[in-house]
Structure formats: structure tokens, C-alpha cells
Short mmCIF file of C-alpha atoms in Angstrom, two decimals:
data_model
loop_
_atom_site.label_atom_id
_atom_site.label_comp_id
_atom_site.label_asym_id
_atom_site.label_seq_id
_atom_site.Cartn_x
_atom_site.Cartn_y
_atom_site.Cartn_z
CA MET B 1 0.00 0.00 0.00
CA ALA B 2 1.38 3.40 -0.95
CA ASP B 3 2.27 5.95 1.72
CA GLY B 4 -0.61 8.11 2.74
CA GLU B 5 -3.31 5.66 1.70
CA HIS B 6 -5.63 4.76 4.53
CA ILE B 7 -7.98 2.01 3.56
CA SER B 8 -10.08 0.24 6.15
CA LEU B 9 -9.80 -3.47 5.47
CA SER B 10 -11.66 -6.44 6.82
CA ARG B 11 -9.75 -9.16 8.64
CA ASP B 12 -9.94 -11.36 5.53
CA GLU B 13 -8.58 -8.60 3.36
CA MET B 14 -5.79 -7.95 5.82
CA ALA B 15 -4.89 -11.61 5.50
CA ARG B 16 -3.05 -10.78 2.32
CA PRO B 17 0.58 -9.90 3.01
CA GLU B 18 0.67 -7.51 0.05
CA TRP B 19 -1.67 -5.28 2.05
CA LEU B 20 0.66 -4.86 4.98
CA PRO B 21 1.80 -1.23 5.03
CA THR B 22 4.98 -0.45 3.12
CA GLU B 23 6.92 0.55 6.22
CA ILE B 24 6.13 -2.83 7.79
CA TRP B 25 7.55 -4.65 4.78
CA THR B 26 10.58 -2.38 4.97
CA ASP B 27 10.99 -3.41 8.61
CA ILE B 28 10.54 -7.13 7.85
CA LEU B 29 12.99 -6.96 4.95
CA SER B 30 15.56 -5.23 7.16
CA HIS B 31 15.79 -8.49 9.14
CA LEU B 32 16.27 -10.61 6.03
CA PRO B 33 19.19 -11.32 3.70
CA ASP B 34 18.97 -9.35 0.44
CA ARG B 35 18.37 -12.57 -1.51
CA ASP B 36 15.02 -12.94 0.26
CA ARG B 37 13.95 -9.58 -1.22
CA LEU B 38 14.47 -11.11 -4.65
CA SER B 39 12.62 -14.31 -3.72
CA LEU B 40 9.69 -12.36 -2.28
CA ARG B 41 9.19 -10.34 -5.45
CA ALA B 42 8.88 -13.61 -7.36
CA CYS B 43 6.01 -14.83 -5.14
CA SER B 44 3.15 -12.90 -6.73
CA ARG B 45 2.30 -9.71 -8.58
CA GLY B 46 1.08 -8.11 -5.37
CA MET B 47 4.30 -8.91 -3.55
CA GLU B 48 6.40 -7.67 -6.47
CA HIS B 49 4.56 -4.36 -6.26
CA ALA B 50 4.80 -4.25 -2.46
CA ILE B 51 8.57 -4.84 -2.57
CA SER B 52 9.04 -2.06 -5.15
CA LEU B 53 7.62 0.44 -2.64
CA THR B 54 9.90 -0.48 0.25
CA ASP B 55 13.05 1.23 1.44
CA PHE B 56 16.46 -0.39 1.26
CA GLN B 57 19.36 0.07 3.64
CA ALA B 58 22.38 -0.44 1.41
CA ASP B 59 25.65 -1.78 2.76
CA TYR B 60 28.06 1.13 2.51
CA ASN B 61 30.98 -1.28 2.28
CA TYR B 62 29.72 -2.25 -1.17
CA CYS B 63 27.68 0.79 -2.21
CA ARG B 64 29.14 1.88 -5.52
CA LEU B 65 28.30 2.97 -9.04
CA ALA B 66 31.32 1.86 -11.04
CA GLY B 67 32.18 2.25 -14.69
CA TYR B 68 34.32 -0.29 -16.52
CA PRO B 69 35.38 -0.26 -20.19
CA ASP B 70 32.49 -2.48 -21.25
CA LYS B 71 29.97 -2.25 -18.42
CA LEU B 72 28.36 -0.18 -15.74
CA MET B 73 27.72 -1.68 -12.31
CA LEU B 74 25.42 -0.55 -9.52
CA ARG B 75 26.28 -2.46 -6.38
CA LEU B 76 24.31 -1.90 -3.20
CA SER B 77 25.13 -4.90 -1.05
CA LYS B 78 27.06 -8.13 -1.06
CA TRP B 79 24.35 -9.79 -3.18
CA ILE B 80 22.69 -6.99 -5.12
CA ARG B 81 25.07 -6.24 -7.95
CA MET B 82 23.53 -5.11 -11.20
CA LYS B 83 25.79 -4.96 -14.24
CA THR B 84 24.94 -3.85 -17.74
CA ASP B 85 26.63 -2.91 -20.97
CA TYR B 86 26.30 0.65 -22.24
CA SER B 87 23.54 -0.08 -24.75
CA GLU B 88 20.34 1.92 -24.39
CA GLU B 89 18.49 -1.29 -23.62
CA GLY B 90 21.01 -2.27 -20.94
CA LEU B 91 20.90 1.14 -19.23
CA ASP B 92 17.08 1.09 -19.31
CA LYS B 93 17.11 -2.34 -17.71
CA LEU B 94 19.37 -1.14 -14.90
CA LEU B 95 17.09 1.81 -14.24
CA HIS B 96 14.00 -0.43 -14.37
CA MET B 97 15.45 -2.90 -11.85
CA ARG B 98 16.59 -0.13 -9.55
CA LYS B 99 12.97 1.08 -9.42
CA ARG B 100 11.46 -2.41 -9.01
CA LEU B 101 13.68 -3.58 -6.15
CA PHE B 102 13.07 -0.64 -3.81
CA ARG B 103 11.76 2.90 -3.79
CA ARG B 104 14.25 4.67 -1.55
CA VAL B 105 17.84 3.70 -0.79
CA PHE B 106 19.75 4.74 2.30
CA SER B 107 23.44 4.35 2.91
CA ILE B 108 26.15 5.95 4.99
CA ALA B 109 28.26 6.39 1.88
CA MET B 110 28.21 5.92 -1.88
CA THR B 111 31.10 6.04 -4.34
CA ILE B 112 30.90 6.82 -8.04
CA SER B 113 34.10 5.93 -9.83
CA GLY B 114 35.17 5.18 -13.37
CA VAL B 115 31.83 6.37 -14.77
CA ASN B 116 32.36 8.03 -18.13
CA PHE B 117 29.94 10.96 -18.16
CA ASN B 118 30.43 11.30 -21.91
CA ILE B 119 28.76 7.89 -22.32
CA VAL B 120 26.43 7.79 -19.32
CA SER B 121 24.72 11.14 -18.93
CA ALA B 122 24.55 13.00 -15.63
CA GLU B 123 20.77 12.99 -16.08
CA TYR B 124 20.80 9.18 -16.19
CA VAL B 125 22.97 8.97 -13.05
CA ASN B 126 20.59 11.33 -11.29
CA CYS B 127 17.63 9.12 -12.29
CA LEU B 128 19.50 6.10 -10.93
CA LEU B 129 20.18 7.92 -7.68
CA GLU B 130 16.67 9.35 -7.40
CA ASP B 131 15.15 8.79 -3.95
CA THR B 132 18.51 7.88 -2.49
CA LYS B 133 19.97 9.34 0.65
CA PHE B 134 23.63 8.97 1.36
CA GLY B 135 25.55 10.38 4.26
CA GLU B 136 28.37 11.07 1.87
CA LEU B 137 28.84 10.78 -1.88
CA THR B 138 32.34 10.37 -3.28
CA LEU B 139 32.89 11.07 -6.96
CA ILE B 140 36.26 10.11 -8.43
CA ILE B 141 36.70 11.31 -11.98
CA HIS B 142 39.51 11.10 -14.56
CA ALA B 143 40.06 13.32 -17.59
CA ARG B 144 38.43 11.02 -20.15
CA GLU B 145 35.34 10.61 -17.95
CA TYR B 146 34.89 14.31 -17.36
CA ASN B 147 31.97 16.29 -18.63
CA HIS B 148 30.83 19.67 -17.34
CA ASP B 149 27.38 18.12 -16.69
CA ILE B 150 28.72 16.31 -13.61
CA LEU B 151 27.79 19.52 -11.85
CA ASP B 152 24.18 18.29 -12.08
CA VAL B 153 25.13 15.23 -10.01
CA LEU B 154 27.23 17.17 -7.54
CA GLN B 155 24.75 19.96 -6.98
CA LYS B 156 21.65 17.96 -6.06
CA PRO B 157 20.48 20.12 -3.18
CA ALA B 158 21.05 18.78 0.30
CA ARG B 159 21.06 15.16 -0.78
CA TYR B 160 24.40 14.42 0.79
CA THR B 161 27.78 15.87 1.58
CA VAL B 162 30.09 15.42 -1.37
CA ARG B 163 33.70 14.43 -1.81
CA VAL B 164 34.96 15.00 -5.33
CA ILE B 165 38.39 13.97 -6.56
CA PHE B 166 39.61 15.04 -10.00
CA LYS B 167 42.46 12.74 -10.91
CA GLY B 168 45.22 13.64 -13.35
CA PHE B 169 43.65 16.71 -14.94
CA MET B 170 42.49 20.24 -14.25
CA PRO B 171 38.70 20.71 -14.63
CA ASP B 172 37.44 23.84 -16.30
CA ARG B 173 37.43 27.07 -14.32
CA LYS B 174 33.67 27.55 -14.50
CA LEU B 175 32.86 24.17 -13.01
CA LEU B 176 35.31 24.67 -10.17
CA THR B 177 34.03 28.10 -9.25
CA ASP B 178 30.37 27.01 -9.58
CA LEU B 179 30.75 24.18 -7.07
CA HIS B 180 28.81 24.46 -3.83
CA PRO B 181 30.94 23.92 -0.73
CA MET B 182 32.15 20.32 -0.81
CA ARG B 183 33.17 18.10 2.08
CA ILE B 184 36.33 17.39 0.09
CA LEU B 185 37.51 18.94 -3.17
CA LYS B 186 40.74 17.42 -4.40
CA ILE B 187 42.56 18.08 -7.66
CA ASP B 188 45.18 15.39 -7.72
CA GLN B 189 48.13 14.32 -9.83
CA THR B 190 47.87 17.06 -12.41
CA ALA B 191 50.75 18.83 -14.07
CA THR B 192 48.49 21.68 -15.15
CA PRO B 193 48.63 24.39 -12.51
CA LEU B 194 45.49 25.95 -11.08
CA ASP B 195 45.31 29.68 -11.79
CA HIS B 196 46.04 31.74 -8.69
CA ASP B 197 42.74 33.65 -8.87
CA VAL B 198 40.71 30.42 -9.15
CA PHE B 199 42.71 29.01 -6.26
CA LEU B 200 41.82 31.98 -4.10
CA THR B 201 38.15 31.79 -5.16
CA LEU B 202 38.03 28.11 -4.19
CA VAL B 203 39.61 28.88 -0.81
CA LYS B 204 37.04 31.62 -0.26
CA ASN B 205 34.20 29.31 -1.35
CA ARG B 206 35.02 27.36 1.80
CA HIS B 207 35.12 23.77 0.72
CA ARG B 208 35.67 21.99 3.99
CA SER B 209 38.80 20.33 2.71
CA PHE B 210 40.44 21.59 -0.47
CA ALA B 211 43.64 20.08 -1.84
CA VAL B 212 45.39 20.88 -5.07
CA SER B 213 48.67 19.53 -6.33
CA CYS B 214 49.75 22.49 -8.43
CA VAL B 215 49.01 26.24 -8.28
CA ALA B 216 50.42 28.97 -10.52
CA PHE B 217 51.12 31.59 -7.87
CA ASP B 218 51.54 35.09 -9.17
CA SER B 219 53.00 36.13 -5.84
CA THR B 220 53.26 34.86 -2.29
CA GLN B 221 50.62 37.45 -1.41
CA THR B 222 48.12 34.89 -2.78
CA VAL B 223 49.37 32.37 -0.20
CA LEU B 224 48.98 34.94 2.55
CA ASP B 225 45.49 35.85 1.30
CA ALA B 226 44.58 32.16 1.43
CA VAL B 227 45.91 31.84 5.00
CA LYS B 228 43.94 34.91 6.05
CA SER B 229 40.74 33.69 4.39
CA VAL B 230 40.97 30.32 6.12
CA ALA B 231 41.86 31.92 9.45
CA LEU B 232 38.75 34.08 9.27
CA ASN B 233 36.48 31.08 8.71
CA SER B 234 34.62 30.13 11.88
CA GLU B 235 33.76 26.73 10.34
CA SER B 236 36.23 23.88 10.06
CA GLN B 237 38.31 24.29 6.90
CA LYS B 238 41.54 22.83 5.61
CA VAL B 239 43.46 23.89 2.52
CA SER B 240 46.38 21.87 1.23
CA ILE B 241 48.67 22.99 -1.59
CA VAL B 242 51.91 21.61 -2.94
CA VAL B 243 54.50 24.37 -3.21
CA GLN B 244 58.18 24.83 -3.99
CA TRP B 245 60.53 25.61 -1.12
CA SER B 246 61.40 28.94 -2.78
CA THR B 247 57.71 29.94 -2.50
CA ILE B 248 57.70 28.89 1.14
CA CYS B 249 60.77 31.02 1.84
CA GLU B 250 59.18 34.03 0.16
CA PHE B 251 55.97 33.48 2.07
CA LEU B 252 57.76 33.18 5.42
CA THR B 253 59.65 36.36 4.64
CA LEU B 254 56.39 38.08 3.75
CA ILE B 255 54.91 37.30 7.16
CA GLY B 256 58.02 38.46 8.98
CA PHE B 257 60.45 35.58 9.25
CA GLU B 258 64.07 36.17 8.53
CA ARG B 259 64.76 32.94 6.82
CA THR B 260 66.32 29.97 8.50
CA GLU B 261 68.88 31.64 10.78
CA ARG B 262 66.10 33.40 12.67
CA ILE B 263 64.18 30.17 13.11
CA ILE B 264 67.23 28.46 14.58
CA HIS B 265 67.74 31.35 16.93
CA TYR B 266 64.19 31.03 18.18
CA ARG B 267 63.91 27.41 18.94
CA PHE B 268 67.19 25.52 19.53
CA PHE B 269 65.94 22.95 17.13
CA ASP B 270 66.33 19.27 17.37
CA ARG B 271 67.66 17.22 14.51
CA HIS B 272 64.29 16.95 12.74
CA VAL B 273 64.07 20.65 12.21
CA SER B 274 67.74 20.77 11.34
CA THR B 275 66.93 18.38 8.54
CA PHE B 276 64.24 20.75 7.46
CA ILE B 277 66.65 23.64 7.36
CA LYS B 278 69.31 21.61 5.63
CA THR B 279 67.03 20.36 2.90
CA SER B 280 65.76 23.86 2.43
CA GLU B 281 68.88 24.65 0.50
CA HIS B 282 67.45 22.70 -2.41
CA GLU B 283 64.37 23.28 -4.52
CA LEU B 284 62.18 20.83 -2.69
CA ILE B 285 58.47 20.27 -2.77
CA PHE B 286 56.49 20.86 0.39
CA GLU B 287 52.85 20.51 1.22
CA LEU B 288 51.47 23.63 2.86
CA ARG B 289 48.41 22.86 4.97
CA ILE B 290 46.27 25.67 6.31
CA TYR B 291 43.70 25.05 9.06
CA SER B 292 40.85 27.31 10.11
CA HIS B 293 40.26 28.69 13.58
CA SER B 294 37.83 25.94 14.61
CA ASP B 295 40.21 23.17 13.59
CA PRO B 296 42.28 21.65 16.40
CA LYS B 297 45.33 22.10 14.18
CA TYR B 298 44.62 25.83 13.82
CA GLY B 299 47.43 27.57 12.00
CA PHE B 300 49.43 26.10 9.19
CA GLU B 301 52.05 23.48 8.71
CA LEU B 302 54.71 22.49 6.23
CA LYS B 303 55.18 18.85 5.43
CA ASN B 304 57.38 16.69 3.27
CA ASP B 305 58.54 13.11 3.61
CA ASN B 306 60.98 13.99 6.40
CA VAL B 307 59.44 16.60 8.59
CA ILE B 308 56.36 18.47 9.70
CA VAL B 309 56.79 22.01 11.00
CA LYS B 310 53.74 23.54 12.66
CA PHE B 311 52.99 27.23 12.94
CA SER B 312 50.34 27.94 15.49
CA PRO B 313 49.31 31.34 16.74
CA VAL B 314 47.55 30.09 19.85
CA LYS B 315 48.65 26.70 20.98
CA LEU B 316 52.01 25.72 22.37
CA TYR B 317 52.72 22.37 20.84
CA SER B 318 54.95 20.21 22.94
CA ASP B 319 56.03 17.68 20.34
CA ASP B 320 59.43 17.84 18.78
CA TYR B 321 58.21 19.04 15.44
CA SER B 322 56.44 22.08 16.74
CA LEU B 323 57.60 25.54 16.08
CA ILE B 324 55.92 28.35 17.90
CA ILE B 325 56.56 31.76 16.52
CA GLU B 326 54.62 33.95 18.86
CA ASN B 327 55.88 37.25 17.63
CA LYS B 328 55.85 36.59 13.95
CA LEU B 329 52.40 35.10 13.78
CA ALA B 330 51.11 38.32 15.28
CA THR B 331 50.60 39.18 11.63
CA LEU B 332 47.87 36.56 11.53
CA ASP B 333 46.45 37.64 14.86
CA VAL B 334 45.92 41.11 13.48
CA THR B 335 44.01 39.54 10.64
CA TYR B 336 41.45 38.06 13.01
CA GLU B 337 40.79 41.45 14.50
CA ASN B 338 39.81 42.70 11.09
CA ARG X 1 1.65 10.84 34.93
CA ILE X 2 -0.22 7.53 34.49
CA TYR X 3 -2.48 6.41 37.33
CA PRO X 4 -2.34 2.58 37.52
CA LEU X 5 -5.98 2.22 38.48
CA MET X 6 -7.26 4.55 35.79
CA ARG X 7 -9.12 2.69 33.08
CA VAL X 8 -10.06 3.45 29.51
CA THR X 9 -12.73 1.92 27.33
CA LEU X 10 -11.80 0.91 23.81
CA THR X 11 -14.45 0.34 21.16
CA THR X 12 -13.44 -2.05 18.40
CA SER X 13 -14.17 -1.95 14.67
CA ASP X 14 -16.77 -4.72 15.10
CA GLY X 15 -18.64 -2.88 17.84
CA ALA X 16 -17.29 -4.51 21.00
CA SER X 17 -16.10 -2.58 24.06
CA VAL X 18 -13.15 -3.47 26.21
CA THR X 19 -12.07 -1.61 29.32
CA VAL X 20 -8.40 -1.74 30.18
CA SER X 21 -5.97 -0.13 32.56
CA ARG X 22 -4.00 2.95 31.51
CA GLN X 23 -0.99 0.97 32.64
CA LEU X 24 -1.48 -1.09 29.48
CA THR X 25 -2.58 1.61 27.08
CA LYS X 26 0.43 3.80 27.90
CA HIS X 27 2.35 1.50 25.50
CA SER X 28 0.08 2.55 22.64
CA GLY X 29 1.07 5.84 21.06
CA PHE X 30 -2.30 5.97 19.28
CA ILE X 31 -4.44 5.56 22.42
CA GLU X 32 -2.31 7.91 24.49
CA LYS X 33 -2.60 10.58 21.80
CA ALA X 34 -6.37 10.04 21.58
CA ILE X 35 -6.68 10.54 25.34
CA THR X 36 -4.52 13.65 25.20
CA ASP X 37 -6.58 15.04 22.32
CA MET X 38 -9.76 14.56 24.35
CA ALA X 39 -8.32 17.04 26.85
CA VAL X 40 -10.21 15.35 29.66
CA ASP X 41 -9.39 15.55 33.31
CA ASP X 42 -6.93 12.76 34.05
CA ASN X 43 -8.87 12.06 37.23
CA ALA X 44 -12.11 11.43 35.34
CA VAL X 45 -13.17 7.79 35.79
CA PRO X 46 -13.90 6.17 33.45
CA LEU X 47 -12.38 8.05 30.52
CA SER X 48 -14.44 8.53 27.39
CA ALA X 49 -14.29 5.63 24.97
CA VAL X 50 -11.50 5.53 22.41
CA ALA X 51 -12.42 4.02 19.04
CA VAL X 52 -9.75 1.73 17.60
CA ASP X 53 -9.72 0.33 14.06
CA VAL X 54 -9.01 -3.19 15.29
CA ASP X 55 -11.46 -6.09 15.61
CA ASP X 56 -12.36 -7.59 18.96
CA ALA X 57 -10.48 -10.89 18.51
CA THR X 58 -7.26 -9.14 17.52
CA LEU X 59 -7.59 -6.56 20.30
CA LYS X 60 -7.84 -9.37 22.85
CA LEU X 61 -4.48 -10.71 21.64
CA VAL X 62 -3.00 -7.23 21.77
CA ILE X 63 -4.23 -6.79 25.35
CA GLU X 64 -2.80 -10.20 26.29
CA TRP X 65 0.60 -9.08 24.99
CA LEU X 66 0.30 -5.68 26.69
CA THR X 67 -0.54 -7.33 30.01
CA GLU X 68 2.65 -9.38 29.87
CA HIS X 69 4.68 -6.33 28.84
CA ARG X 70 2.97 -3.74 31.09
CA ASP X 71 6.20 -3.04 32.96
CA ASP X 72 8.40 -2.64 29.86
CA ALA X 73 10.39 0.57 29.85
CA LEU X 74 9.14 3.48 27.76
CA PRO X 75 9.92 4.93 25.34
CA TYR X 76 10.69 1.82 23.30
CA PRO X 77 14.34 2.01 22.27
CA GLU X 78 14.94 3.14 18.67
CA LYS X 79 16.62 0.54 16.53
CA THR X 80 19.93 1.36 14.95
CA ASP X 81 20.97 0.03 11.55
CA GLU X 82 23.29 -2.42 13.25
CA GLU X 83 20.51 -3.89 15.36
CA ARG X 84 18.71 -5.81 12.67
CA ARG X 85 18.85 -9.21 14.35
CA ALA X 86 15.64 -11.19 14.57
CA ASP X 87 16.77 -13.99 16.88
CA ASP X 88 16.21 -12.09 20.11
CA ILE X 89 12.46 -12.61 20.58
CA PRO X 90 11.74 -13.24 24.29
CA ALA X 91 10.58 -16.75 25.22
CA TRP X 92 7.14 -15.60 26.36
CA ASP X 93 6.56 -13.80 23.06
CA GLN X 94 7.66 -16.86 21.08
CA ALA X 95 5.19 -19.03 22.99
CA PHE X 96 2.50 -16.37 22.55
CA VAL X 97 2.90 -16.44 18.76
CA GLN X 98 3.31 -20.23 18.58
CA LYS X 99 -0.14 -20.64 20.09
CA TRP X 100 -1.55 -19.24 16.85
CA ASP X 101 0.17 -21.92 14.82
CA THR X 102 -2.48 -24.34 15.92
CA LYS X 103 -5.17 -22.14 14.47
CA GLU X 104 -6.34 -22.54 10.91
CA ASP X 105 -5.95 -18.83 10.28
CA GLN X 106 -2.58 -18.50 12.00
CA GLN X 107 -1.10 -16.42 9.21
CA GLN X 108 -4.13 -14.12 9.13
CA THR X 109 -3.81 -13.73 12.90
CA LEU X 110 -0.18 -12.71 12.54
CA TYR X 111 -1.03 -10.15 9.83
CA ALA X 112 -3.91 -8.85 11.91
CA VAL X 113 -1.72 -8.39 15.00
CA ILE X 114 1.03 -6.73 12.96
CA THR X 115 -1.52 -4.34 11.45
CA ALA X 116 -3.08 -3.67 14.87
CA ALA X 117 0.33 -2.99 16.42
CA ASP X 118 1.02 -0.57 13.59
CA LYS X 119 -2.32 1.21 13.87
CA LEU X 120 -2.16 1.43 17.67
CA ASP X 121 1.52 2.42 17.53
CA ILE X 122 2.74 -0.27 19.92
CA LYS X 123 6.40 -0.41 18.94
CA GLY X 124 7.42 -3.43 20.99
CA LEU X 125 4.62 -5.62 19.62
CA LEU X 126 5.20 -4.41 16.07
CA ASP X 127 8.91 -5.15 16.33
CA MET X 128 8.30 -8.63 17.72
CA THR X 129 5.68 -9.60 15.12
CA CYS X 130 7.75 -8.26 12.20
CA LYS X 131 10.69 -10.32 13.42
CA THR X 132 8.43 -13.36 13.73
CA LEU X 133 7.31 -13.02 10.12
CA ALA X 134 10.90 -12.39 9.00
CA ASN X 135 12.04 -15.56 10.80
CA LYS X 136 9.33 -17.58 9.08
CA ILE X 137 10.49 -16.69 5.57
CA ASN X 138 14.22 -16.21 6.15
CA GLY X 139 16.24 -18.15 3.59
CA LYS X 140 13.22 -19.93 2.13
CA THR X 141 12.72 -20.67 -1.55
CA VAL X 142 10.08 -18.82 -3.54
CA GLU X 143 7.78 -21.83 -3.37
CA GLU X 144 8.23 -22.14 0.40
CA MET X 145 7.56 -18.44 0.84
CA ARG X 146 4.34 -18.71 -1.16
CA GLU X 147 3.23 -21.57 1.06
CA ILE X 148 4.08 -19.73 4.30
CA LEU X 149 2.52 -16.46 3.18
CA GLN X 150 -0.40 -18.30 1.56
CA LEU X 151 0.10 -16.58 -1.76
CA GLU X 152 -1.09 -17.70 -5.14
CA CYS X 153 1.37 -17.26 -7.97
CA ASP X 154 -0.60 -15.04 -10.35
CA PHE X 155 2.25 -14.42 -12.80
CA THR X 156 1.95 -15.79 -16.30
CA GLU X 157 4.65 -18.24 -17.36
CA GLU X 158 6.35 -15.47 -19.32
CA GLU X 159 6.20 -13.00 -16.45
CA LEU X 160 7.60 -15.53 -14.01
CA ALA X 161 10.43 -16.38 -16.38
CA GLU X 162 11.21 -12.67 -16.71
CA ILE X 163 11.21 -12.14 -12.92
CA ARG X 164 13.56 -15.10 -12.49
CA LYS X 165 15.82 -13.70 -15.18
CA GLU X 166 15.81 -10.28 -13.51
CA ASN X 167 16.60 -11.79 -10.11
CA ALA X 168 19.50 -13.79 -11.52
CA TRP X 169 20.77 -10.65 -13.24
CA CYS X 170 20.68 -8.71 -9.96
CA GLU X 171 23.00 -11.23 -8.38
CA ASN X 172 25.35 -11.64 -11.32
#
């Protein structure tokens, strides 16, 4: 029986299981293996219809829409694994079965990976995910799979928090700047640098975690502007960028450090930080991580394979890698007062 | 506050009247809401009759279950996604349901009690009866399920073949 229908039935009429309310069948099915859902729908027309109206709690360990060279797979549990080729008939069949097995799908998480949006339209994916509620949707997309229309999948209002990972390429500027705040936005393994103005826009758009492997900085002022923007955010925010050591040095100078000698003078460093200083003589790659005020790691840190150096304006870190620059980070403190 | 001696009259869908203690009806969200909506003095004895869309025979079974569970804690604990087990039905409840197995209309009785528990919003009874039905069909073949649920296969040969094909495809 559909939601909202209230039909008074006699005891004999109620004797038919198809007439049990939908939410009761959802409850009964929640105690059964997924295979029993399939068996039940084969019992009678009424049961097939009743099952199609129920909700389904998907197993997030398996919950995935995955694209392969010759097929598309929607997997929602250990047993329910629907695969089709990319023919119109095959895609229609997948959509049909999705609608006949359950009405709504719930899961803690769902991953979409390997789906070529130039073959499978964003509109189709949205139809497939209609009436679904995920705690978190992760979309992993490579260059050949990319189509600007993925925005339609990512921007479904309030359906879930979204993690999107662009792998090996730089998406177009418009898509990036149009994105609503994401749980994670990651642009990974790309040799094409992100323009400095887009970078700053994305920082200001306050994606909760934003990581990019390559930025074309026009000046270290952009880095400082990013640090200030994050620092001003009262929500949790993390920005991670891969930068050259020369950029780091310029940035540190910009906020008042006098290069490495001054740092040594401040802290009587242990060998870990000495390594940091020593390697700084070369053009090395560092990851600069910036954390907002509400993050326990508030401040920013520099990381490579050997060392992490933390810069915190408020907390005195006691571990060996910490570096507290009370005076120099006053620059950032002034920023908060603005 | 529920007064143990306070009683409420329930009128059934087939015209019978049953008077029960508020100590029992406090487990029914539907009846408690009906009493609240009446905005009567809690000290009024007896309370005005509450009409329930449940037949007399089924209501008697519901009251039998409520009597056994009158001291259960309220509110009934919400189930989490992890708590989907069905093998934790208390012994008394199992015996209570097994009594129906001797009746010719045992399956109808189970459906009727499930529906009554749903209508009267008695979460503990609904949970127990849903688990009972789930245990009956768990892991059974389609034919066995039809027999347990007393269903006629009304698919055509072609439709049944298609459903089987679809089911096999879903597990491929």
C-alpha cells in the first residue's frame, strides 16, 4: 500500500501480506538477507509491487556505481550487484530494476568511480540515484570521464555531503568556481597548474577540505590571502597545496620571518628541524596545509617526507616538530581582529 | 503521569467494548494521543471511549501481549541500523505467537496483530511480530515463501520467467 493511503480493510482482506503497510515490509525486509527480497518479489504480482515500494538500507561497504570499459555496475550490497553494458536497452534495464527492487535507498556512503559521463549522462545517473539518501557521496573522476554536466550530479540540493576527486587533470574554471561547498575537493596528480585567482576563489568558497597539487602563484601574497581567508572562517576548513621551497621562503619572509637563521635562533631545534633547514637549500616540494580557527590544528604546517613544522598562533605544541613563533604570527592575529 | 488504576474503554471496529488499565494503554502511542486530544481531566473515571480500528479478537491478543509487557520501559528504544537481528524474541513472546500456529488462520492472525500494532503504535509488539514473520520466511525458496505467506502465484509463465531472469541478473 502506498504511503498516505488509509484504507479500512476487513480481517480477511488484511490476511493478504501484500496489504501490509509499506513501512512494515521495509521493517521485515531489514531483518532478512537481500536474496530474500528477490525471492519475495517472485512470489506474486502483489508482492512484487509491495517490494518495489519499500526502502532499502544499502551496505556502505559495497555501495558503488562503477564504470568499466564495457559495463556499468550498480552495487548496493554483497548480493545486489547489477551490471549492464552501455547499450540503451542495458541502461534502461538497470534503471528499471533499480525502481522495481526498492523505492528509496539509504546508505552511509556511496562512491561513483570510473563512470564516463560522456557515455552515461549525468541525467541518467541522477535518475538512478533518485530517492537515495547517502551520508556522503564520493565522486572520483579522470580526464576522459569528465563532462561539465557532472555539476548536475554534484549539486543535487542537500542530498548528501560530497567528496569529489579530480584525478590527473584540471577541470574547467567555471565548473570549479560554480561548485557548492564540498566536504572534500581534491585536484590530484595534475601537471596543469590551477590559476592563482581560481585558487583563491576556491579557498574563499570554503570547501571543507580543499587540496590541489599544483598552483600557478603570481606572488606569495596569494598564499597569505589564502591563509587569512581560512583563518577568518569560523567553520572547520583545511586547505592543502603543494609548493616549492622557494615559494615557502618568500611566504615566510612576507609574514616576517628572517629565513632559517632566525628560526634556529628562536627554537634551539632538534635534529628533525635541522633536517628541514638543511634540505631547504634545495628546490624541494612541500605541502602547505592551512587550518581554520575551529580546527584543532589551527594555523598552518609544512610537510614533506621527512618533517612536519607547525605554525600555530595560539597553541604551544609540545612535540618535537612544533615551532611556535609567537611574535611573527602576530601578523595573523591582526588579521582576526579585522 | 499515568495512574495505575485509571481505566479506559476501547471500542473495536466490530462494535465490541473493552475496558483496560492505563498501565497497558500507555504503550500505545495511538491511544495515548487520543486521550490527550480529548483534553479530559486525568482524574475522570472512566475516561471517554476511544475508538480503535481493530477487531475484537485481535484486540484481545494485543491486550494479552500488553498485560505481559505492562512493565516494559518506555519509550521503546529506537533501533539502529546495526541492530537488525531477529533472533532475540523473548521466550514468552515466542510461545505467545506459537499458540496461533495451531489455528487454521494463524497467518491471518499474525497479519492482523502486525496491522493492529502498527495502527495502535505499539512499537514493541510491532517489532516482535515483524521479526516473527521475517524468521518464518528467512532463507526460504520462492515456493516455500508462497506456502508460508499463503500466496497464489498469479504471474503468467512469461512473467515468471522474466522475474527469475531479472533476479539472476541482480545477483550476477
